XYZ file of C-alpha atoms in Angstrom:
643
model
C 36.405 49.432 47.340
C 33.724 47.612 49.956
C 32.608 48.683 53.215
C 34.341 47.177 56.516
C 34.177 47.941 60.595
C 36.803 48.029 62.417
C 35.662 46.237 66.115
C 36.480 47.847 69.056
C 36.211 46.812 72.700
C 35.143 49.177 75.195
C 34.441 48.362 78.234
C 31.674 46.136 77.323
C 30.150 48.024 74.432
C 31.427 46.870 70.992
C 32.026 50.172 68.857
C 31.234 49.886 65.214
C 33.049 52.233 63.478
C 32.157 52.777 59.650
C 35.047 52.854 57.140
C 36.177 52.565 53.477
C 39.361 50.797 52.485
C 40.674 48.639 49.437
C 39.139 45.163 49.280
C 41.917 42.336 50.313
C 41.949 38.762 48.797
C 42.638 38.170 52.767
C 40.952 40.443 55.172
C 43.428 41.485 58.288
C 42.002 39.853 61.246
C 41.158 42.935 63.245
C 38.839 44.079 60.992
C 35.044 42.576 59.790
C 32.679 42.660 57.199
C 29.378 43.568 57.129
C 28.151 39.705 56.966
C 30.199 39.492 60.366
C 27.924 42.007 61.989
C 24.366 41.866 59.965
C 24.315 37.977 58.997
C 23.784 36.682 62.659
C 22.195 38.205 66.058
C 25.023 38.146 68.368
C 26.709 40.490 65.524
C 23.388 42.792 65.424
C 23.025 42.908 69.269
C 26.552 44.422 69.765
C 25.438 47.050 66.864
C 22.659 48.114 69.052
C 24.554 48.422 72.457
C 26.523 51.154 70.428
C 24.064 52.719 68.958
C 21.437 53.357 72.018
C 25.145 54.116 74.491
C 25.113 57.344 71.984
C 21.832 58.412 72.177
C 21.585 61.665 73.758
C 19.779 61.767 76.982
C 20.320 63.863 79.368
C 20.827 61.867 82.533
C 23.404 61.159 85.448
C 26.506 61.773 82.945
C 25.057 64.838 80.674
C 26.126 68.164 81.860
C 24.965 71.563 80.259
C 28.574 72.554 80.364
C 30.683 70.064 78.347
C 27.688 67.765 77.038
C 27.178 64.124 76.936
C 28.802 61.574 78.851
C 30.546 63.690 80.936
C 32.732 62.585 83.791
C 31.203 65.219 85.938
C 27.786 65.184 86.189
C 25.513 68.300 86.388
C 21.696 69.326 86.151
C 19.693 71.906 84.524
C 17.968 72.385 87.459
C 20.652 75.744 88.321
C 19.201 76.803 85.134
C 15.828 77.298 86.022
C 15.313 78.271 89.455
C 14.965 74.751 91.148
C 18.418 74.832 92.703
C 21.032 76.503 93.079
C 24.640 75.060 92.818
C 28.114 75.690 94.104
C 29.507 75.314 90.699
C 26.864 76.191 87.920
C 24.589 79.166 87.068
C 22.178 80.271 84.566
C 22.476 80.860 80.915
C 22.325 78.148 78.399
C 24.199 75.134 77.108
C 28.069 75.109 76.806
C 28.779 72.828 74.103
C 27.480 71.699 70.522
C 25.428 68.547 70.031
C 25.937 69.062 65.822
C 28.303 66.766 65.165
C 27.877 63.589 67.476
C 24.274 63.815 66.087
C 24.826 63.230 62.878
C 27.553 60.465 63.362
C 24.901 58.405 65.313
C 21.847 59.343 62.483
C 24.781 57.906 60.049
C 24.987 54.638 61.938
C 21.096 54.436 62.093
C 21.183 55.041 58.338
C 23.964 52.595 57.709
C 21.894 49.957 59.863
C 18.650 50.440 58.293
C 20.220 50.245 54.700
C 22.918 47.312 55.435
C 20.217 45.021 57.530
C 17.980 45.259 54.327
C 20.625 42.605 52.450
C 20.745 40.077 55.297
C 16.597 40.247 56.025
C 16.704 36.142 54.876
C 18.439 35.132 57.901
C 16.048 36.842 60.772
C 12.109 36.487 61.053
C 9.679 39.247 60.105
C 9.108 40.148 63.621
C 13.077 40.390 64.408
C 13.755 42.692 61.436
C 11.219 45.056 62.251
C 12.333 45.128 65.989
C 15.317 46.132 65.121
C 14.118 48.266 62.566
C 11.742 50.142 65.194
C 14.787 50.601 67.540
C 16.789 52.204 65.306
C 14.350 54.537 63.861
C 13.139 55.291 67.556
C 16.734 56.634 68.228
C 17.278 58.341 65.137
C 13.907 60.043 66.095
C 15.367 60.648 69.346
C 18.569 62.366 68.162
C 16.819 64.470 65.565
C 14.958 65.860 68.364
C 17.891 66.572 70.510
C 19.120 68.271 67.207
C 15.710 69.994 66.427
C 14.737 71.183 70.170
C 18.202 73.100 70.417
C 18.465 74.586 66.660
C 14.846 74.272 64.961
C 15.237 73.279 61.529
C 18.368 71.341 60.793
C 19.093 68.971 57.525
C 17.309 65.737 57.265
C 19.349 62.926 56.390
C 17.554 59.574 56.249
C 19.937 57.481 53.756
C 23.672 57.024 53.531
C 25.350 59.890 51.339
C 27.650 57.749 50.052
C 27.840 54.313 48.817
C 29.372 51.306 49.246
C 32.016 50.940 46.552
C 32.829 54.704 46.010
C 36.283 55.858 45.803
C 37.601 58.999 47.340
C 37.568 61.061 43.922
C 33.977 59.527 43.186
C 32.887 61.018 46.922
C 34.632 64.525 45.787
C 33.412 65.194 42.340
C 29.606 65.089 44.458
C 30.809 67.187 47.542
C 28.443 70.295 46.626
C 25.541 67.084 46.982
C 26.671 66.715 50.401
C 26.100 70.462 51.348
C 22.485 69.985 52.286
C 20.448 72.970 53.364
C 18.403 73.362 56.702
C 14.862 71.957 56.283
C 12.096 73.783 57.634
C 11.750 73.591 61.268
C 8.068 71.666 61.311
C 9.246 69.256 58.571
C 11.859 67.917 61.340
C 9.308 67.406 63.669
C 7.216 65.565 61.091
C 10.075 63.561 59.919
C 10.433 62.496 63.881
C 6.862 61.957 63.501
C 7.302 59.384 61.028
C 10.295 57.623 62.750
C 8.105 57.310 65.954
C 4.887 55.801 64.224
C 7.330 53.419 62.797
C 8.027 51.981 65.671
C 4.994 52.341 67.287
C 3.814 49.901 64.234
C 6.490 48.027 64.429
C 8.146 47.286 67.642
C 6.944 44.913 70.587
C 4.957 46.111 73.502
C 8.019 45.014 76.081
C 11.305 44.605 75.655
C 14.288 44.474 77.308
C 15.080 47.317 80.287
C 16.970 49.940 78.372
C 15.665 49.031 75.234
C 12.929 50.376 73.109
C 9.033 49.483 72.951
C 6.306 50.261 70.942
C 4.697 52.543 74.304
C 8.212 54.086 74.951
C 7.987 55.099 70.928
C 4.340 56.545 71.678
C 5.068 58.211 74.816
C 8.001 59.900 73.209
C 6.038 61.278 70.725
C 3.609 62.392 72.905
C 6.689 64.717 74.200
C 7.948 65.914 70.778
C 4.824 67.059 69.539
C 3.821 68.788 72.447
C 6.858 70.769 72.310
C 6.079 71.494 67.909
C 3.029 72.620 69.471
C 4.386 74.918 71.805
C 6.925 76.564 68.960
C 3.909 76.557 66.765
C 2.301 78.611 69.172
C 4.388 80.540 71.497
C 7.580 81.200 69.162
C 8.597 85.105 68.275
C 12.264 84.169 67.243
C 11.659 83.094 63.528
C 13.989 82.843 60.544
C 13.594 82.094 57.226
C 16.068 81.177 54.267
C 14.192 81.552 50.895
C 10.676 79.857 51.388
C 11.789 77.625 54.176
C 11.264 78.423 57.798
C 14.202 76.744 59.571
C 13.222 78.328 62.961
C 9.667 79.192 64.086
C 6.759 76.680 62.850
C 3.604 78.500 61.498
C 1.078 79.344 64.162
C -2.020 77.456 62.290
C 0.068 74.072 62.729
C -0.190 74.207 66.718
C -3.601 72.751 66.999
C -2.420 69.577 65.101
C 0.302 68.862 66.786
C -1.239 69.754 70.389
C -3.534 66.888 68.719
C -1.266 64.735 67.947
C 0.610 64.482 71.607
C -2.746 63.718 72.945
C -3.064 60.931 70.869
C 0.072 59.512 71.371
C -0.456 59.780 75.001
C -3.841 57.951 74.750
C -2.106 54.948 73.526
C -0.579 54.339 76.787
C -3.762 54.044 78.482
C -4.234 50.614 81.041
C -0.710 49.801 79.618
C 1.192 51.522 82.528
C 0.081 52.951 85.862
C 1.757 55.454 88.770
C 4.103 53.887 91.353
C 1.891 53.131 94.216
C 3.977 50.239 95.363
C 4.488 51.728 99.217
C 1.406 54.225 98.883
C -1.061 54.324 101.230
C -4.052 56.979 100.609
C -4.346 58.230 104.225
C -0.849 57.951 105.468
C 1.542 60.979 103.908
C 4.495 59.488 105.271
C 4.179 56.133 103.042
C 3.266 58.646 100.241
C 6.287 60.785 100.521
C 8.365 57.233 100.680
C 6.698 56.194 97.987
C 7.341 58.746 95.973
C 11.023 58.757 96.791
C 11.503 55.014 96.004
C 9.961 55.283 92.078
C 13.420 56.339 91.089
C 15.309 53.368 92.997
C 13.009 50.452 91.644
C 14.036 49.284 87.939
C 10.848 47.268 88.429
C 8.315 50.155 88.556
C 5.016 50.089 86.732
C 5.644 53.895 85.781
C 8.538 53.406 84.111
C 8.652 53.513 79.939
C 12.240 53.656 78.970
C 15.189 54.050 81.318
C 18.832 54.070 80.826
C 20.469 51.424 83.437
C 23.925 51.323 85.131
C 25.315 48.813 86.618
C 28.214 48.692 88.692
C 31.057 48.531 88.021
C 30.303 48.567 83.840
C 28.321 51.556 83.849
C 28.481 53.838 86.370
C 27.732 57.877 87.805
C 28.335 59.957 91.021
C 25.032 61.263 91.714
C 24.922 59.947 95.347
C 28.746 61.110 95.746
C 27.846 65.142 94.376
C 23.989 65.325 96.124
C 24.191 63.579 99.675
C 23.858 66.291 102.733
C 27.667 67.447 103.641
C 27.491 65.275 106.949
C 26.575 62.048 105.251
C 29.759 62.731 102.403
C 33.129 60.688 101.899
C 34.975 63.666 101.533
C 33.637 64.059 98.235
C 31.587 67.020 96.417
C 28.187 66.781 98.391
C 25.448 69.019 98.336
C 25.665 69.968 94.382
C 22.241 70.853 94.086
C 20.437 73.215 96.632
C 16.640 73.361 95.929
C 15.620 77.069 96.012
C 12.994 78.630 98.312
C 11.202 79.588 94.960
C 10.654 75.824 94.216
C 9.619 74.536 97.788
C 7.038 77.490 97.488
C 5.018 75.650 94.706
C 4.020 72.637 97.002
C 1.015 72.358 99.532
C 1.309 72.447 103.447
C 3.624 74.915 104.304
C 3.381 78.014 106.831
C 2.597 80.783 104.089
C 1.729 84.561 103.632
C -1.280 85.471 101.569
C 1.228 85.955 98.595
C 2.093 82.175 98.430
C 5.545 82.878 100.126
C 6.988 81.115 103.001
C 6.288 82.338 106.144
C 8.973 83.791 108.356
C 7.462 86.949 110.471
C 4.651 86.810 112.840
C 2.070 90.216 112.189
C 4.433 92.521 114.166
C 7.423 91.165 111.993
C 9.279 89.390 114.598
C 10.474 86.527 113.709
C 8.511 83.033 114.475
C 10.629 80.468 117.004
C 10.468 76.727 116.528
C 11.918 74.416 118.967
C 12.228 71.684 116.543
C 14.346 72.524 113.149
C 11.980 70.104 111.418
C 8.587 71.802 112.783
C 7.756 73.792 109.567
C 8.076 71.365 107.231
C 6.213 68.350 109.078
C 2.719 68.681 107.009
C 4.758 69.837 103.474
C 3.027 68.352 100.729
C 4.639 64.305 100.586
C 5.896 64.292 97.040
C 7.913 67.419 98.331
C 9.118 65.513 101.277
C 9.736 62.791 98.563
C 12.052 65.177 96.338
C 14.040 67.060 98.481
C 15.716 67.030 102.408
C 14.398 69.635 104.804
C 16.796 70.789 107.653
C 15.552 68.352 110.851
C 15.118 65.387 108.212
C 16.220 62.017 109.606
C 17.953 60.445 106.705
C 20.326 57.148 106.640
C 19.707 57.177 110.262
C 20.850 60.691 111.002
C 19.196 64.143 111.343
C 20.180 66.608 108.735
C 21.505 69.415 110.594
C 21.666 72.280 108.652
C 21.829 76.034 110.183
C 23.080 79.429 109.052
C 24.669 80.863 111.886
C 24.109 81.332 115.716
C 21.879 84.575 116.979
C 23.290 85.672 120.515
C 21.493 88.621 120.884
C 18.021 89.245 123.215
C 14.915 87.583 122.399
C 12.108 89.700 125.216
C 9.706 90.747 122.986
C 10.746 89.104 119.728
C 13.654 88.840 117.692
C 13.480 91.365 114.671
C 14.524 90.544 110.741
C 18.168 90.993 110.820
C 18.173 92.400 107.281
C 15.555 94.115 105.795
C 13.020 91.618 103.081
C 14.622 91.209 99.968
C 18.445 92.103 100.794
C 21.446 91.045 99.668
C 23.767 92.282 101.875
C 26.113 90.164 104.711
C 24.738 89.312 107.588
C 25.372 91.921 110.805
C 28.683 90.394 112.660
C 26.865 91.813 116.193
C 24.990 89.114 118.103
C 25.661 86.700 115.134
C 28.167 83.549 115.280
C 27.903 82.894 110.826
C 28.802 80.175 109.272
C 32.386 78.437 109.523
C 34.006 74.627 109.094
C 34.122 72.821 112.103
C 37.866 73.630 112.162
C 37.045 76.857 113.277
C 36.596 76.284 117.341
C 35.405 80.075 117.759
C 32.549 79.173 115.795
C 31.277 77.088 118.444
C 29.129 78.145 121.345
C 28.452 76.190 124.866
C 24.562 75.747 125.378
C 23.111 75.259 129.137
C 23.972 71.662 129.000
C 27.386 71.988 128.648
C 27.243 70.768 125.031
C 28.941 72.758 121.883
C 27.160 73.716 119.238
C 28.492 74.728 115.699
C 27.149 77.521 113.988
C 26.620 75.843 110.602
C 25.757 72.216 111.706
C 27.363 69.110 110.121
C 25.169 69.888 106.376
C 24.877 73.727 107.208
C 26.203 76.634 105.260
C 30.033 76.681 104.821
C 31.805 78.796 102.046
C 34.823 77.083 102.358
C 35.675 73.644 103.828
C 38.342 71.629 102.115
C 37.702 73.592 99.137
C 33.976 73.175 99.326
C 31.181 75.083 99.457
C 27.877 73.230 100.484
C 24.404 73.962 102.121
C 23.708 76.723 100.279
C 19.860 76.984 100.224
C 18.928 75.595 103.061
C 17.749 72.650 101.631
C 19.080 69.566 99.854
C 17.972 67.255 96.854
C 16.708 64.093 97.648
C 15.182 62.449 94.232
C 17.283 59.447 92.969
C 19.574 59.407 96.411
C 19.771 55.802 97.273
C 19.092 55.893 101.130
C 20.577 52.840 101.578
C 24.504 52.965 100.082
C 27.120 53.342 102.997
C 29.508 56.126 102.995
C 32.382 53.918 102.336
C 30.296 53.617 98.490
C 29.890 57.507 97.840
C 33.076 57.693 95.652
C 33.503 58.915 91.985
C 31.832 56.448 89.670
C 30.141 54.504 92.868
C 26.319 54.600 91.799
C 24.140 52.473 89.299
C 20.627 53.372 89.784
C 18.875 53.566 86.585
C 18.072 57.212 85.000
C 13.985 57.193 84.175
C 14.243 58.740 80.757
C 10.493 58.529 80.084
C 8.228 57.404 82.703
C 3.934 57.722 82.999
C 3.781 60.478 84.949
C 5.290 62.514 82.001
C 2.812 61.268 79.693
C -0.592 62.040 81.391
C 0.967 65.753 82.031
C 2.207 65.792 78.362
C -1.971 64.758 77.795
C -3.144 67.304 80.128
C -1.317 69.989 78.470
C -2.102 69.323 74.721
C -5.859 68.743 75.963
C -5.929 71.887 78.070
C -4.074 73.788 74.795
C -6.873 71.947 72.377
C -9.748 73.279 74.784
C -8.302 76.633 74.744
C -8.360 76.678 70.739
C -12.283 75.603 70.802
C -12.208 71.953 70.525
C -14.506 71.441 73.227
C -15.163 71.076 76.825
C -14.524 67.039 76.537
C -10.289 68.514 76.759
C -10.492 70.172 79.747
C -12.339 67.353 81.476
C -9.316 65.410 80.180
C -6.951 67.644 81.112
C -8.533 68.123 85.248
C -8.258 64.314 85.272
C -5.099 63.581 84.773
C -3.714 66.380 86.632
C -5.599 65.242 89.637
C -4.230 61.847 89.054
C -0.926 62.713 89.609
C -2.058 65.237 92.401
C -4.093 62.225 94.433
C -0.319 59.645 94.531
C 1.450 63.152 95.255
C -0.469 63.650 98.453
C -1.900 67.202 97.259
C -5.086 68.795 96.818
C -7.497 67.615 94.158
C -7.866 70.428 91.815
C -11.496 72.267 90.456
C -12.511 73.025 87.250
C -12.077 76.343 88.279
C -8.415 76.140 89.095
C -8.021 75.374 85.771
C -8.794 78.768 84.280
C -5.869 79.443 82.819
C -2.815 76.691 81.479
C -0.708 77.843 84.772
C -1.517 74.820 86.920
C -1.038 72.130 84.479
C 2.279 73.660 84.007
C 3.343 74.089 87.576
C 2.369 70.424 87.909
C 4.426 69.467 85.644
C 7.149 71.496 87.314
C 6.290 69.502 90.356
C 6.517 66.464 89.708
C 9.890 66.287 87.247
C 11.681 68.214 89.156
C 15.293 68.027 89.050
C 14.536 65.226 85.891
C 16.201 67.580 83.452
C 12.517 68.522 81.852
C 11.957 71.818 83.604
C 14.207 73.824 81.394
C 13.211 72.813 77.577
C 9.587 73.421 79.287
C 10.571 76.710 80.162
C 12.226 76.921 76.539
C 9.044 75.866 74.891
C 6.960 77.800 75.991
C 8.732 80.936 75.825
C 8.881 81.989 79.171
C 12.029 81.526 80.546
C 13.845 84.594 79.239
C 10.944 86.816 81.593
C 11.139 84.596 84.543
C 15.155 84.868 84.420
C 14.822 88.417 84.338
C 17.837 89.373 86.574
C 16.502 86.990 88.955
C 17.714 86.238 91.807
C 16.794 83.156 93.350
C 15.526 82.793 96.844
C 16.892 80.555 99.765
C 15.757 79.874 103.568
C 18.321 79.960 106.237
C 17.627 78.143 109.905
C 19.537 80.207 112.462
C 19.625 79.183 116.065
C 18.827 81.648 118.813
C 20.794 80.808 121.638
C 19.260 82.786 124.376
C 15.651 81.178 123.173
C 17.073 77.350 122.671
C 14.934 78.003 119.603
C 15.312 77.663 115.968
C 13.655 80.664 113.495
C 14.161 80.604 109.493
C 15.285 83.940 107.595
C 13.903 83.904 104.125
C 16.564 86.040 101.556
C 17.885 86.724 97.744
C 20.989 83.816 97.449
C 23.871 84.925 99.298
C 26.225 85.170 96.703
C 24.487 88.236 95.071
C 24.109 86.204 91.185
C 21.686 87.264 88.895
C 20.197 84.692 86.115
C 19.402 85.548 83.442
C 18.443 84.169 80.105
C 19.014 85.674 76.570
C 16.147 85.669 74.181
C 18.614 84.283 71.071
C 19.245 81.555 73.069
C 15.955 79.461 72.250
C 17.936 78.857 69.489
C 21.123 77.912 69.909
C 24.360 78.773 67.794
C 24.929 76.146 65.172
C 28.728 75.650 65.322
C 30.807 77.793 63.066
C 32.680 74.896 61.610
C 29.529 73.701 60.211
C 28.520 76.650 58.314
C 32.006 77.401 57.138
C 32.042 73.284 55.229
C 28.088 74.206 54.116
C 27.438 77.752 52.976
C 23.956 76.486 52.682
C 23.354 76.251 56.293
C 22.216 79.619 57.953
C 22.900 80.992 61.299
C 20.463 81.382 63.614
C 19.065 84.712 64.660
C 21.320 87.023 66.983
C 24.657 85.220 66.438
């Protein structure tokens, strides 16, 4: 018997597909050896375009629903109160990442044990490149593995060697059945994998492709979140003396240490996208801000995953664009909530931090432009998402509610009462309709027609499609530039940011504010104030005071900031424990703009989401269920807790 690969073509990714067959005096010609693959570079390079096209990040074409590489893109930002969507809710993930993971850790193992016999024909320094990769994206697997289940078996060699026959491979099945290790020991074993190719790998390499700061700034994110179980974790479980979920409280410190220094590495290596900023104009800010996640070129960025068009390719544009600017596609997927805009600076607020509607007598307060609240809203926020009154690709966004025709002498009052969820009155209201509809239309003093939604407004049902359902729209990674002859299924290529330096000096501020808070000095929180006002100053937002850093709730809502709609908020949430209170039975917030005809004015009603849903988020779910299938072929590997 001897180990082959059978080559595949796939688009233009070569898939390497491990096998075991007889030995042949000839070999067939559509299969290859292993000196085929690991005796030249070309052979090696096509090995690695497999391997990182598997790794799990969750980008344009991951979706909480059916998993990785989806056709249909979605976004965990429905899962945590940053948007709300059409077609998602709450809750958790809908498929298992089990067994994908462990065919990709196989092919790292098979790569890292198969290179060893060819090492003559490459240099030192390309051996432990590739070396370094691989281990950086078996690291990277094991923590999509670890972050969902806690512990989970470590496998860092092939189970079965070259040469074995089928009966050899069955008399040792019960070897195969390996038991969950403890949950800490996987985050040290990623540990190990990541200073590997810290020591190993260059300090630039090829977009997409590992370097020895993308390996450092990715551990500076793993161990932050061991940290954070370490610390905040109540859903433990142990099997005999190992604890597969839960990792013991007196390990938090170290780790919370050891994501500062991996973040420290990083420093005057990278630096924040300032290419368009300007420090006293907000507009360049906000544009600035907005254009980091269209330039492959940016300083900020660590590791991306690029597309390319028409090889590799997502819809984000086609599913996110404002209705009005749509191809008769899916737009307006993802509806920021009132909830999130409320975190950011410069916005007309009550003294509780929400968004202000009512005047002091409770009337409501009249705008003539659509766009007038929002003009001095923090820029990174203008940089994120689209307010209604926005010019965008040379248009105004135009989004309303509905049309008010009552009287306006002496002010117009709520029309439902704070906080409800019922329909709006049908008296002296024109609601929301497709512009089908003519009788949703009303005749101003000009002798133009107005509809009551506007082109991206709120519409329930228009060609099948609801859209506009928050009153605002997402505006991070939409390329303001592509025609609407482009917005199609599979249309966009603009690189996903996987890990970029923004993450990293929050990931720092957070393990230095969590190391100050366990007594290792004042030096952490001076660390920590630093590089939150860093971000903060290229944001546009107030600099922060040692005294707003009382407690670890602004680094956080920084944090929450700044990646937003990045895929990060939620396994925050996760790690530190806290998303099963804030998903209470929540119901997230939106902000209407309804016209008032007999004012030529424009006032905002703040509400609970139309729809009437209610998140919520099981405690059990922190840990998620480890497939059934699995447990059934390993008796050794426990459930978690609750299922």
């Amino acid at each position: 018997m001897k180990k082959i690969l059978y080559l595949l073509l796939t688009g233009n990714l070569l898939l390497l597909i491990p096998s075991c067959k007889p030995s042949l005096d000839i070999p067939p010609t559509n299969i290859i050896n292993d000196a085929d693959i690991f005796s030249n570079a070309a052979g090696i390079t096509a090995f690695m375009a497999r391997v990182y096209s598997q790794m799990p990040i969750e980008d344009f074409k991951w979706n909480p629903s059916t998993g990785f590489k989806s056709f249909f893109n979605g976004s965990t930002a429905t899962f945590t109160g940053e948007a709300i969507s059409r077609d998602q809710a709450g809750g958790t993930e809908g498929f298992n990442y089990w067994a994908d993971a462990y065919i990709l850790i196989r092919d790292c193992n098979y790569f890292l044990e198969t290179l060893a016999s060819y090492a003559s024909n490459f240099s030192e320094a390309q051996m432990n490149n590739w070396r370094g990769e691989v281990r950086f994206i078996r690291a990277f697997t094991y923590f999509a593995l670890v972050k969902r289940y806690g512990g989970v078996p470590i496998i860092d060699k092939l189970l079965t060697a070259p040469g074995q026959s089928i009966e050899e491979v069955a008399a040792n099945i019960e070897s195969f059945k390996i038991p969950r290790a403890a949950e800490a020991d996987v985050y040290d074993f990623i540990a190990s994998d990541l200073d590997f190719a810290y020591n190993n790998l260059p300090e630039s390499n090829q977009k997409g492709r590992a370097s020895k700061y993308a390996a450092a700034a990715f551990k500076s994110r793993v161990m932050l979140f061991a940290g954070c179980v370490a610390k905040y974790n109540v859903n433990n479980l142990t099997n005999g003396s190992v604890q597969v979920c839960g990792i013991p409280a007196a390990k938090a410190t170290g780790y919370f240490k050891a994501s500062y220094d991996a973040a420290n590495l990083l420093d005057n290596k990278f630096s924040l996208y300032k290419a368009g900023w300007s420090a006293t104009d907000p507009e360049a800010q906000a544009n600035n801000f907005a254009q980091l996640f269209l330039d492959p070129a940016s300083a900020e960025n660590i590791f991306i995953r690029m597309y390319k068009y028409p090889d590799a390719v997502h819809w984000w544009d086609y599913n996110n664009v404002p209705r009005q600017l749509w191809n008769n596609g899916g737009a307006a997927q993802t509806n920021p909530t009132l909830n999130f805009v409320e975190m950011f600076e410069g916005l007309p607020k009550n003294l509780d931090g929400s968004f202000k509607t009512t005047d002091d007598n409770g009337k409501y307060l009249l705008y003539d432009d659509l766009n007038a609240p929002f003009l001095n809203a923090e820029p990174r926020l203008k940089g994120t998402i689209l307010f209604p009154g926005d010019i965008f690709k040379g248009v105004t966004i135009e989004m309303r509610r509905g049309i008010y025709t009552g009287p306006v002498a002496g002010g117009i009052d709520r029309l439902l009462p704070l906080g409800s969820t019922a329909a709006y009155p049908t008296t002296n209201f024109i609601s929301q309709a497709g512009p089908e509809v003519t009788t949703a239309f009303v005749t101003l003093p000009d002798g133009s027609r107005m509809n009551a939604a506007g082109a991206s407004g709120f519409y329930t049902n228009i060609n099948g499609v609801a859209s506009g359902i928050s009153g605002f729209s997402v505006k991070k990674y939409i390329v303001p530039t592509k025609p609407a002859s482009e917005l199609a299924n599979n249309r966009s290529d603009q690189s996903w940011i996987e890990i970029r330096y923004a993450e990293v000096l929050l990931n720092r501020a957070e393990a230095a504010y969590e190391l100050f808070s366990a007594g290792q000095g004042a030096a952490y929180q001076t660390q920590a104030l630093a590089d939150v006002n860093e971000i903060r100053e290229r944001a546009g937002a107030t600099l922060a005071t040692t005294a707003d850093l009382a407690t670890i709730d602004l680094v956080r809502k920084e944090r929450r900031k700044e990646l937003a709609f990045e895929n990060k908020t939620w396994w925050d949430l996760k790690r530190w424990r806290i998303i099963d209170k804030e998903q209470n039975g929540t119901q997230w917030r939106i902000l209407n703009p309804i016209f008032a005809l007999n004012a030529l004015q424009y006032f905002f009603d703040d509400r609970p989401d139309e729809r009437n849903s209610r998140f919520t988020f099981d405690p059990r779910w922190y840990y998620q269920r480890i497939p059934d299938a699995v447990i059934a072929k390993s008796p050794n590997i426990v459930q978690n807790p609750g299922y």
